[in-house]
Every structure is written in C-alpha cells, then in structure tokens.
Amino acid sequence: VGQGPTEMAAYDSALADTNLHNYNLIAVSSIIPAQESVKIVDSAPDLGPAGNQLTVVEAKIVSPPKEDQAVTAGLGWATGSGSGIFYEATGTTPESVENEVLEGLNHGCNIRGSTFENRNSLFSTVETHSEEFTAAVVIAAYGESEPINDRQC
C-alpha cells in the first residue's frame, strides 16, 4: 500500500512498501513456468542491483484523493505438475475482486484443459480517505533481477 501526491507517486510508494521500488518492472502475461513455485512474502528480499529489470505479474489500483471507498488488488494462482497460471484483478470491493480472480482462474484452467490442483490467492485492500492518491498492489516477481542491457542512457 502506498500514498503520494500523484498517482505515480502513490504507486512508487506501494512498490517501496514491497521493496520493489528500485527495479524496472517488466510486466508479463500470467503463465508460471513449469517447476517454479510461488512464495508469499510481505516484502521482497534483495533481488539485485537498483536499476535492473525485474519480470513481474502485478495487480495494481490507484484511487484519487478524498475518495470514500476501499480499493482492492488481488492476484490468484493455480499450479500443478506442469506450468501454472496467475490471474490478477482490481476493484472497489474485496468480494468482487476475489470473485473475479476465482472466475479468471477457473476459465484459465478450462481453456488449458487442466485442473491445476494447487490454488491460492493474495489480496491487498486499503481504505482511501487520504488527501493523497492511494495505491494497492500485489506483485509476483520472477526470480532475480537482470541488467537491462549494456547501452548507456
């Protein structure tokens, strides 16, 4: 969860809350490679030098100042003997986000012809009564960060 004077500042604060604020995030679609596991942590460990790229699947939502409602970001996953899937959703009620994640996982399993017997999910809900923008994020990071490239900026 993060707050800030702009939408991007709130998002950056939410990334700082998870210790992912010093990486260039590369968002990918939601396939979990075979033989990979998902670990739940409150804050990411050191995943490499600042400025590196980090591959992620993320659910994020930012609410404007003075909104009197909660916002929720959710990420669900399903794994089995092969690859797995992530499904991300956001919204203004925890129940609707949870339902969307479950429906998305069910659909993803159906179109892949798999049951993916291991399922789990994680949600972040925040009330948005602040004078600033408020962000909620749930992020899955794939391994360590990597250098972007050898070019100079």
PDB file of C-alpha atoms in Angstrom:
ATOM      1  CA  VAL A   1       0.000   0.000   0.000  1.00  0.00           C
ATOM      2  CA  GLY A   2       1.277   3.472  -0.776  1.00  0.00           C
ATOM      3  CA  GLN A   3       0.237   7.109  -0.764  1.00  0.00           C
ATOM      4  CA  GLY A   4       1.576  10.130  -2.600  1.00  0.00           C
ATOM      5  CA  PRO A   5       0.749  13.498  -4.165  1.00  0.00           C
ATOM      6  CA  THR A   6       0.304  11.961  -7.644  1.00  0.00           C
ATOM      7  CA  GLU A   7      -0.943   8.637  -8.993  1.00  0.00           C
ATOM      8  CA  MET A   8       2.613   7.588  -9.910  1.00  0.00           C
ATOM      9  CA  ALA A   9       3.982   8.700  -6.522  1.00  0.00           C
ATOM     10  CA  ALA A  10       1.377   6.545  -4.731  1.00  0.00           C
ATOM     11  CA  TYR A  11       2.304   3.581  -6.942  1.00  0.00           C
ATOM     12  CA  ASP A  12       6.014   4.176  -6.266  1.00  0.00           C
ATOM     13  CA  SER A  13       5.298   4.273  -2.511  1.00  0.00           C
ATOM     14  CA  ALA A  14       3.403   0.977  -2.797  1.00  0.00           C
ATOM     15  CA  LEU A  15       6.403  -0.524  -4.600  1.00  0.00           C
ATOM     16  CA  ALA A  16       8.648   0.771  -1.790  1.00  0.00           C
ATOM     17  CA  ASP A  17       6.354  -0.954   0.704  1.00  0.00           C
ATOM     18  CA  THR A  18       7.106  -4.261  -1.059  1.00  0.00           C
ATOM     19  CA  ASN A  19      10.821  -3.467  -1.602  1.00  0.00           C
ATOM     20  CA  LEU A  20      10.425  -3.481  -5.404  1.00  0.00           C
ATOM     21  CA  HIS A  21      10.784   0.272  -5.972  1.00  0.00           C
ATOM     22  CA  ASN A  22      14.371   0.202  -7.245  1.00  0.00           C
ATOM     23  CA  TYR A  23      13.729  -2.090 -10.228  1.00  0.00           C
ATOM     24  CA  ASN A  24      12.395  -1.515 -13.722  1.00  0.00           C
ATOM     25  CA  LEU A  25       9.361  -3.774 -13.702  1.00  0.00           C
ATOM     26  CA  ILE A  26       8.651  -5.758 -16.842  1.00  0.00           C
ATOM     27  CA  ALA A  27       5.045  -6.971 -16.789  1.00  0.00           C
ATOM     28  CA  VAL A  28       4.347 -10.290 -18.474  1.00  0.00           C
ATOM     29  CA  SER A  29       1.267 -12.362 -19.102  1.00  0.00           C
ATOM     30  CA  SER A  30       0.283 -14.806 -16.496  1.00  0.00           C
ATOM     31  CA  ILE A  31       1.951 -18.160 -17.166  1.00  0.00           C
ATOM     32  CA  ILE A  32       4.007 -19.727 -14.379  1.00  0.00           C
ATOM     33  CA  PRO A  33       6.857 -21.776 -15.867  1.00  0.00           C
ATOM     34  CA  ALA A  34       6.916 -25.498 -15.070  1.00  0.00           C
ATOM     35  CA  GLN A  35       8.818 -26.433 -11.919  1.00  0.00           C
ATOM     36  CA  GLU A  36       8.538 -22.918 -10.445  1.00  0.00           C
ATOM     37  CA  SER A  37       6.974 -22.334  -7.042  1.00  0.00           C
ATOM     38  CA  VAL A  38       5.156 -19.324  -5.606  1.00  0.00           C
ATOM     39  CA  LYS A  39       6.293 -17.980  -2.240  1.00  0.00           C
ATOM     40  CA  ILE A  40       4.302 -15.396  -0.293  1.00  0.00           C
ATOM     41  CA  VAL A  41       6.347 -12.655   1.398  1.00  0.00           C
ATOM     42  CA  ASP A  42       5.401  -9.273   2.846  1.00  0.00           C
ATOM     43  CA  SER A  43       8.495  -7.619   1.428  1.00  0.00           C
ATOM     44  CA  ALA A  44      10.744  -8.899  -1.337  1.00  0.00           C
ATOM     45  CA  PRO A  45      14.348  -9.765  -0.487  1.00  0.00           C
ATOM     46  CA  ASP A  46      17.231  -8.096  -2.309  1.00  0.00           C
ATOM     47  CA  LEU A  47      16.782  -9.249  -5.910  1.00  0.00           C
ATOM     48  CA  GLY A  48      19.803  -7.495  -7.417  1.00  0.00           C
ATOM     49  CA  PRO A  49      21.181  -4.022  -8.106  1.00  0.00           C
ATOM     50  CA  ALA A  50      18.954  -0.959  -8.399  1.00  0.00           C
ATOM     51  CA  GLY A  51      18.037  -0.176 -11.991  1.00  0.00           C
ATOM     52  CA  ASN A  52      17.925  -3.794 -13.124  1.00  0.00           C
ATOM     53  CA  GLN A  53      14.818  -5.154 -14.808  1.00  0.00           C
ATOM     54  CA  LEU A  54      12.554  -7.492 -12.868  1.00  0.00           C
ATOM     55  CA  THR A  55       9.910  -9.651 -14.519  1.00  0.00           C
ATOM     56  CA  VAL A  56       6.560  -9.451 -12.704  1.00  0.00           C
ATOM     57  CA  VAL A  57       2.851 -10.143 -12.828  1.00  0.00           C
ATOM     58  CA  GLU A  58       1.031  -7.435 -10.907  1.00  0.00           C
ATOM     59  CA  ALA A  59      -2.373  -6.289  -9.818  1.00  0.00           C
ATOM     60  CA  LYS A  60      -2.444  -2.570  -9.049  1.00  0.00           C
ATOM     61  CA  ILE A  61      -5.108   0.015  -8.414  1.00  0.00           C
ATOM     62  CA  VAL A  62      -4.763   3.695  -7.549  1.00  0.00           C
ATOM     63  CA  SER A  63      -7.535   5.787  -6.021  1.00  0.00           C
ATOM     64  CA  PRO A  64      -7.682   9.591  -6.276  1.00  0.00           C
ATOM     65  CA  PRO A  65      -7.603  11.798  -3.181  1.00  0.00           C
ATOM     66  CA  LYS A  66     -10.667  12.100  -0.964  1.00  0.00           C
ATOM     67  CA  GLU A  67     -12.437   9.012  -2.329  1.00  0.00           C
ATOM     68  CA  ASP A  68     -14.562   7.387   0.343  1.00  0.00           C
ATOM     69  CA  GLN A  69     -14.220   3.797  -0.728  1.00  0.00           C
ATOM     70  CA  ALA A  70     -11.859   0.889  -0.415  1.00  0.00           C
ATOM     71  CA  VAL A  71      -9.770  -0.367  -3.316  1.00  0.00           C
ATOM     72  CA  THR A  72      -8.532  -3.936  -3.659  1.00  0.00           C
ATOM     73  CA  ALA A  73      -5.804  -5.550  -5.755  1.00  0.00           C
ATOM     74  CA  GLY A  74      -5.739  -9.327  -5.983  1.00  0.00           C
ATOM     75  CA  LEU A  75      -3.552 -11.998  -7.502  1.00  0.00           C
ATOM     76  CA  GLY A  76      -4.502 -15.659  -7.674  1.00  0.00           C
ATOM     77  CA  TRP A  77      -2.500 -18.590  -8.960  1.00  0.00           C
ATOM     78  CA  ALA A  78      -3.008 -22.201  -9.867  1.00  0.00           C
ATOM     79  CA  THR A  79      -0.199 -24.724 -10.273  1.00  0.00           C
ATOM     80  CA  GLY A  80       0.129 -28.427 -10.909  1.00  0.00           C
ATOM     81  CA  SER A  81       2.591 -30.910 -12.313  1.00  0.00           C
ATOM     82  CA  GLY A  82       3.470 -28.649 -15.285  1.00  0.00           C
ATOM     83  CA  SER A  83       3.152 -24.936 -15.785  1.00  0.00           C
ATOM     84  CA  GLY A  84       0.635 -22.810 -13.928  1.00  0.00           C
ATOM     85  CA  ILE A  85      -1.264 -19.566 -14.272  1.00  0.00           C
ATOM     86  CA  PHE A  86      -1.667 -16.254 -12.475  1.00  0.00           C
ATOM     87  CA  TYR A  87      -4.816 -14.154 -12.644  1.00  0.00           C
ATOM     88  CA  GLU A  88      -4.906 -10.565 -11.470  1.00  0.00           C
ATOM     89  CA  ALA A  89      -7.875  -8.313 -10.729  1.00  0.00           C
ATOM     90  CA  THR A  90      -8.673  -4.978  -9.107  1.00  0.00           C
ATOM     91  CA  GLY A  91     -11.816  -3.235  -7.922  1.00  0.00           C
ATOM     92  CA  THR A  92     -13.616  -1.374  -5.192  1.00  0.00           C
ATOM     93  CA  THR A  93     -14.855  -4.306  -3.101  1.00  0.00           C
ATOM     94  CA  PRO A  94     -12.816  -7.243  -1.813  1.00  0.00           C
ATOM     95  CA  GLU A  95     -15.661  -9.630  -2.664  1.00  0.00           C
ATOM     96  CA  SER A  96     -15.858  -8.586  -6.326  1.00  0.00           C
ATOM     97  CA  VAL A  97     -12.081  -8.839  -6.746  1.00  0.00           C
ATOM     98  CA  GLU A  98     -11.987 -12.266  -5.108  1.00  0.00           C
ATOM     99  CA  ASN A  99     -14.823 -13.468  -7.355  1.00  0.00           C
ATOM    100  CA  GLU A 100     -13.081 -12.132 -10.461  1.00  0.00           C
ATOM    101  CA  VAL A 101      -9.830 -13.868  -9.510  1.00  0.00           C
ATOM    102  CA  LEU A 102     -11.642 -17.181  -8.916  1.00  0.00           C
ATOM    103  CA  GLU A 103     -13.608 -16.900 -12.173  1.00  0.00           C
ATOM    104  CA  GLY A 104     -10.442 -15.994 -14.075  1.00  0.00           C
ATOM    105  CA  LEU A 105      -8.512 -18.936 -12.642  1.00  0.00           C
ATOM    106  CA  ASN A 106     -11.376 -21.300 -13.457  1.00  0.00           C
ATOM    107  CA  HIS A 107     -11.546 -20.016 -17.020  1.00  0.00           C
ATOM    108  CA  GLY A 108      -7.765 -20.164 -17.430  1.00  0.00           C
ATOM    109  CA  CYS A 109      -7.734 -23.767 -16.234  1.00  0.00           C
ATOM    110  CA  ASN A 110     -10.617 -24.706 -18.530  1.00  0.00           C
ATOM    111  CA  ILE A 111      -9.081 -23.286 -21.709  1.00  0.00           C
ATOM    112  CA  ARG A 112      -5.823 -25.088 -20.913  1.00  0.00           C
ATOM    113  CA  GLY A 113      -7.571 -28.382 -20.192  1.00  0.00           C
ATOM    114  CA  SER A 114      -6.062 -28.601 -16.716  1.00  0.00           C
ATOM    115  CA  THR A 115      -7.327 -28.541 -13.164  1.00  0.00           C
ATOM    116  CA  PHE A 116      -4.114 -27.101 -11.683  1.00  0.00           C
ATOM    117  CA  GLU A 117      -4.803 -28.736  -8.343  1.00  0.00           C
ATOM    118  CA  ASN A 118      -2.872 -26.226  -6.178  1.00  0.00           C
ATOM    119  CA  ARG A 119      -4.607 -22.839  -5.910  1.00  0.00           C
ATOM    120  CA  ASN A 120      -4.005 -19.802  -3.756  1.00  0.00           C
ATOM    121  CA  SER A 121      -4.548 -16.048  -3.793  1.00  0.00           C
ATOM    122  CA  LEU A 122      -3.417 -12.855  -2.107  1.00  0.00           C
ATOM    123  CA  PHE A 123      -5.308  -9.566  -1.772  1.00  0.00           C
ATOM    124  CA  SER A 124      -4.467  -6.038  -0.655  1.00  0.00           C
ATOM    125  CA  THR A 125      -7.349  -3.775   0.399  1.00  0.00           C
ATOM    126  CA  VAL A 126      -6.978  -0.185   1.532  1.00  0.00           C
ATOM    127  CA  GLU A 127      -9.454   2.494   2.589  1.00  0.00           C
ATOM    128  CA  THR A 128      -8.946   5.692   0.599  1.00  0.00           C
ATOM    129  CA  HIS A 129      -9.849   8.618   2.869  1.00  0.00           C
ATOM    130  CA  SER A 130      -6.491  10.304   2.334  1.00  0.00           C
ATOM    131  CA  GLU A 131      -5.744  13.772   0.987  1.00  0.00           C
ATOM    132  CA  GLU A 132      -3.336  11.979  -1.364  1.00  0.00           C
ATOM    133  CA  PHE A 133      -3.594   9.298  -4.031  1.00  0.00           C
ATOM    134  CA  THR A 134      -3.662   5.767  -2.567  1.00  0.00           C
ATOM    135  CA  ALA A 135      -2.337   2.624  -4.277  1.00  0.00           C
ATOM    136  CA  ALA A 136      -2.763  -1.067  -3.547  1.00  0.00           C
ATOM    137  CA  VAL A 137      -0.514  -3.625  -5.262  1.00  0.00           C
ATOM    138  CA  VAL A 138       0.029  -7.367  -5.223  1.00  0.00           C
ATOM    139  CA  ILE A 139       3.062  -8.475  -7.229  1.00  0.00           C
ATOM    140  CA  ALA A 140       4.595 -11.795  -8.219  1.00  0.00           C
ATOM    141  CA  ALA A 141       8.267 -11.413  -9.154  1.00  0.00           C
ATOM    142  CA  TYR A 142      10.063 -13.997 -11.264  1.00  0.00           C
ATOM    143  CA  GLY A 143      13.452 -14.710  -9.675  1.00  0.00           C
ATOM    144  CA  GLU A 144      16.339 -12.275  -9.550  1.00  0.00           C
ATOM    145  CA  SER A 145      16.596  -9.008 -11.441  1.00  0.00           C
ATOM    146  CA  GLU A 146      18.748  -8.780 -14.577  1.00  0.00           C
ATOM    147  CA  PRO A 147      20.688  -5.934 -16.192  1.00  0.00           C
ATOM    148  CA  ILE A 148      18.608  -4.079 -18.768  1.00  0.00           C
ATOM    149  CA  ASN A 149      21.476  -4.046 -21.248  1.00  0.00           C
ATOM    150  CA  ASP A 150      24.914  -2.637 -21.753  1.00  0.00           C
ATOM    151  CA  ARG A 151      23.784   0.555 -23.529  1.00  0.00           C
ATOM    152  CA  GLN A 152      24.304   3.868 -21.848  1.00  0.00           C
ATOM    153  CA  CYS A 153      21.315   6.109 -21.120  1.00  0.00           C
TER     154      CYS A 153
END
